[in-house]
């Protein structure tokens, strides 16, 4: 008899995180995992030092410090146009990752069908399996990753419990339009579905795009779980502080799971991130400028090298079509990391295995542009050398 749960047969460890280990092993420039090589804002470091002085070393209240939940509620109201009660409807978590885990575990019964748009961010599928739900994959259109409304209707059944949405989208940089979000909201209302919306890249939007939260669309408030966090916006992916907002009935369930999964997010880091709310709109404008410049640089350099890039409208990843190189994604990615020292992620890891659509993923490689231009330049120089020799 196996010592391990059969649930684990359905998935493997993250390919993205594996690529980081390979990057370390080969001393490669790591353009795989989305980690900024920028320092966090000074204010957060000041908050961190203050947390040490204040001796914040013990558990916080399970749901997160009240003053932090209050600040998050203000941000939800002003930026996302969602009114959430900090007392009952917001929970601070160990990153958006834990917010997603607690949420998926809280709403899923065995065999419930969970709609997942393909390609997807790696965590959604394993989490659905851990919750004993059934992931139902709905491919986005293969040319521009827009919503395929017909497919969505086709895949929605009486067993469908929830849909997971991510905008701005990892890995493609797609930002769902208001019309697409309206379609999703109608689908949820008509079929009594819960929407779990991952908005971790909500501040990283290009070319003047504006963020729209699904929960702000009419009739969606009491059926939407909104997940976000501090990792990406403030370059603190290692701090592991995120949060989730949902109406009181759903949040009561999420809090039960969160309590037993983690007890609380690190107390001193909750204190430190309070300082994030002192930052003014210039900070967010600068953030967009930085990543837009990085995007433009990487897109234009990769295009010169023969990649066919789908221009991302948000987040800090791009999906590059490598069809012209006549190699599968995995071969290409291994070649880049082993031979030339640049780590990326094979596109197929964002698609289901052994299916028609997994073939679709094999024509892509994901690059992150969360790194300084100097780092991107070095990576391009390394790739160029290799490609010229190919
Ligand atoms: N959602 C998406 C779409 C992500 O890309 C990531 C991080 N790569 C997360 C969630 C997890 O974020 P956190 O660091 O806050 O756990």
Short mmCIF file of C-alpha atoms in Angstrom, two decimals, residues 225-367:
data_model
loop_
_atom_site.label_atom_id
_atom_site.label_comp_id
_atom_site.label_asym_id
_atom_site.label_seq_id
_atom_site.Cartn_x
_atom_site.Cartn_y
_atom_site.Cartn_z
CA UNK A 225 -13.75 35.70 -3.48
CA UNK A 226 -11.11 38.34 -4.23
CA UNK A 227 -7.47 37.36 -3.69
CA UNK A 228 -4.51 39.72 -3.72
CA UNK A 229 -1.34 40.46 -1.80
CA UNK A 230 1.82 42.46 -1.32
CA UNK A 231 4.40 40.20 -3.05
CA UNK A 232 4.42 41.70 -6.54
CA UNK A 233 3.37 45.31 -6.01
CA UNK A 234 6.03 45.94 -3.35
CA UNK A 235 8.77 43.48 -4.49
CA UNK A 236 8.47 41.35 -1.34
CA UNK A 237 7.70 37.88 -2.71
CA UNK A 238 9.63 36.30 0.18
CA UNK A 239 7.62 38.01 2.92
CA UNK A 240 4.55 35.87 2.23
CA UNK A 241 1.80 38.32 3.05
CA UNK A 242 -1.44 38.33 1.08
CA UNK A 243 -5.13 38.68 1.74
CA UNK A 244 -8.59 37.61 0.72
CA UNK A 245 -11.92 39.41 0.74
CA UNK A 246 -15.39 37.87 0.47
CA UNK A 247 -18.84 38.39 1.85
CA UNK A 248 -19.31 37.24 5.44
CA UNK A 249 -20.91 33.85 4.68
CA UNK A 250 -18.11 32.72 2.40
CA UNK A 251 -15.44 34.32 4.59
CA UNK A 252 -16.59 32.38 7.64
CA UNK A 253 -15.66 29.19 5.74
CA UNK A 254 -12.37 30.55 4.42
CA UNK A 255 -11.36 31.59 7.94
CA UNK A 256 -11.99 28.07 9.27
CA UNK A 257 -9.55 26.63 6.71
CA UNK A 258 -7.02 29.44 7.16
CA UNK A 259 -6.99 28.95 10.93
CA UNK A 260 -5.96 25.30 10.67
CA UNK A 261 -3.64 25.73 7.68
CA UNK A 262 -1.44 28.49 9.04
CA UNK A 263 -2.93 30.10 12.21
CA UNK A 264 -1.80 33.49 10.94
CA UNK A 265 0.52 35.30 8.54
CA UNK A 266 3.87 36.34 10.13
CA UNK A 267 3.02 39.01 12.70
CA UNK A 268 6.04 41.28 12.28
CA UNK A 269 5.57 41.30 8.50
CA UNK A 270 1.91 42.22 8.87
CA UNK A 271 3.09 45.18 10.90
CA UNK A 272 5.72 46.10 8.30
CA UNK A 273 3.30 46.03 5.34
CA UNK A 274 1.07 48.59 7.07
CA UNK A 275 3.59 51.09 5.68
CA UNK A 276 2.62 50.14 2.12
CA UNK A 277 -0.51 52.20 2.60
CA UNK A 278 1.54 55.37 3.12
CA UNK A 279 2.74 55.18 -0.49
CA UNK A 280 1.22 57.73 -2.83
CA UNK A 281 -0.01 57.38 -6.40
CA UNK A 282 3.48 58.26 -7.73
CA UNK A 283 4.72 54.91 -6.43
CA UNK A 284 2.20 53.01 -8.54
CA UNK A 285 2.87 55.17 -11.61
CA UNK A 286 6.59 54.45 -11.24
CA UNK A 287 5.89 50.71 -10.89
CA UNK A 288 3.97 50.69 -14.18
CA UNK A 289 6.65 52.75 -15.92
CA UNK A 290 9.37 50.38 -14.76
CA UNK A 291 7.64 47.22 -15.93
CA UNK A 292 6.36 48.78 -19.15
CA UNK A 293 9.94 49.74 -20.07
CA UNK A 294 11.12 46.24 -19.22
CA UNK A 295 8.28 44.74 -21.28
CA UNK A 296 9.06 46.92 -24.30
CA UNK A 297 12.75 46.09 -24.11
CA UNK A 298 12.27 42.33 -23.81
CA UNK A 299 9.52 42.16 -26.45
CA UNK A 300 11.60 44.03 -29.01
CA UNK A 301 14.80 42.05 -28.32
CA UNK A 302 13.02 38.68 -28.46
CA UNK A 303 11.23 39.66 -31.66
CA UNK A 304 14.57 40.54 -33.24
CA UNK A 305 15.73 37.04 -32.33
CA UNK A 306 12.79 35.41 -34.11
CA UNK A 307 10.38 34.84 -31.20
CA UNK A 308 6.76 35.63 -31.89
CA UNK A 309 5.69 37.50 -28.76
CA UNK A 310 2.13 38.03 -27.62
CA UNK A 311 2.35 41.53 -26.15
CA UNK A 312 1.30 41.43 -22.49
CA UNK A 313 -1.16 44.08 -21.29
CA UNK A 314 -0.39 43.48 -17.62
CA UNK A 315 1.57 41.44 -15.02
CA UNK A 316 5.28 40.88 -15.64
CA UNK A 317 5.47 37.85 -17.91
CA UNK A 318 5.42 37.31 -21.60
CA UNK A 319 4.55 34.23 -23.58
CA UNK A 320 6.86 33.83 -26.56
CA UNK A 321 5.99 31.57 -29.47
CA UNK A 322 9.02 29.43 -30.34
CA UNK A 323 7.47 27.55 -33.27
CA UNK A 324 10.10 28.91 -35.66
CA UNK A 325 12.90 27.26 -33.68
CA UNK A 326 11.55 23.77 -34.43
CA UNK A 327 12.08 22.51 -30.88
CA UNK A 328 9.60 21.54 -28.20
CA UNK A 329 9.29 23.94 -25.27
CA UNK A 330 11.02 21.58 -22.81
CA UNK A 331 13.97 20.96 -25.12
CA UNK A 332 14.27 24.68 -25.77
CA UNK A 333 14.06 25.62 -22.08
CA UNK A 334 16.62 22.98 -21.05
CA UNK A 335 18.91 24.11 -23.81
CA UNK A 336 18.69 27.74 -22.66
CA UNK A 337 19.35 27.00 -19.01
CA UNK A 338 22.04 24.34 -19.45
CA UNK A 339 23.96 25.71 -22.40
CA UNK A 340 23.59 29.43 -22.08
CA UNK A 341 22.55 30.19 -18.57
CA UNK A 342 19.08 31.71 -18.95
CA UNK A 343 16.18 30.08 -17.11
CA UNK A 344 12.61 30.31 -18.51
CA UNK A 345 9.49 28.16 -18.14
CA UNK A 346 8.15 25.68 -20.73
CA UNK A 347 4.69 26.72 -21.93
CA UNK A 348 3.24 23.21 -21.56
CA UNK A 349 3.44 23.49 -17.77
CA UNK A 350 0.50 25.92 -17.95
CA UNK A 351 -1.65 23.42 -19.89
CA UNK A 352 -3.11 20.01 -19.07
CA UNK A 353 -0.91 17.03 -19.82
CA UNK A 354 -1.45 14.53 -22.62
CA UNK A 355 -4.25 16.38 -24.30
CA UNK A 356 -4.78 18.25 -27.51
CA UNK A 357 -4.18 21.51 -25.70
CA UNK A 358 -0.91 20.38 -24.05
CA UNK A 359 0.47 20.38 -27.60
CA UNK A 360 -0.69 23.98 -27.82
CA UNK A 361 1.52 24.84 -24.80
CA UNK A 362 4.59 23.29 -26.39
CA UNK A 363 4.93 26.21 -28.74
CA UNK A 364 5.44 28.71 -25.91
CA UNK A 365 8.13 29.70 -23.43
CA UNK A 366 7.40 32.08 -20.55
CA UNK A 367 9.86 34.84 -19.68
#
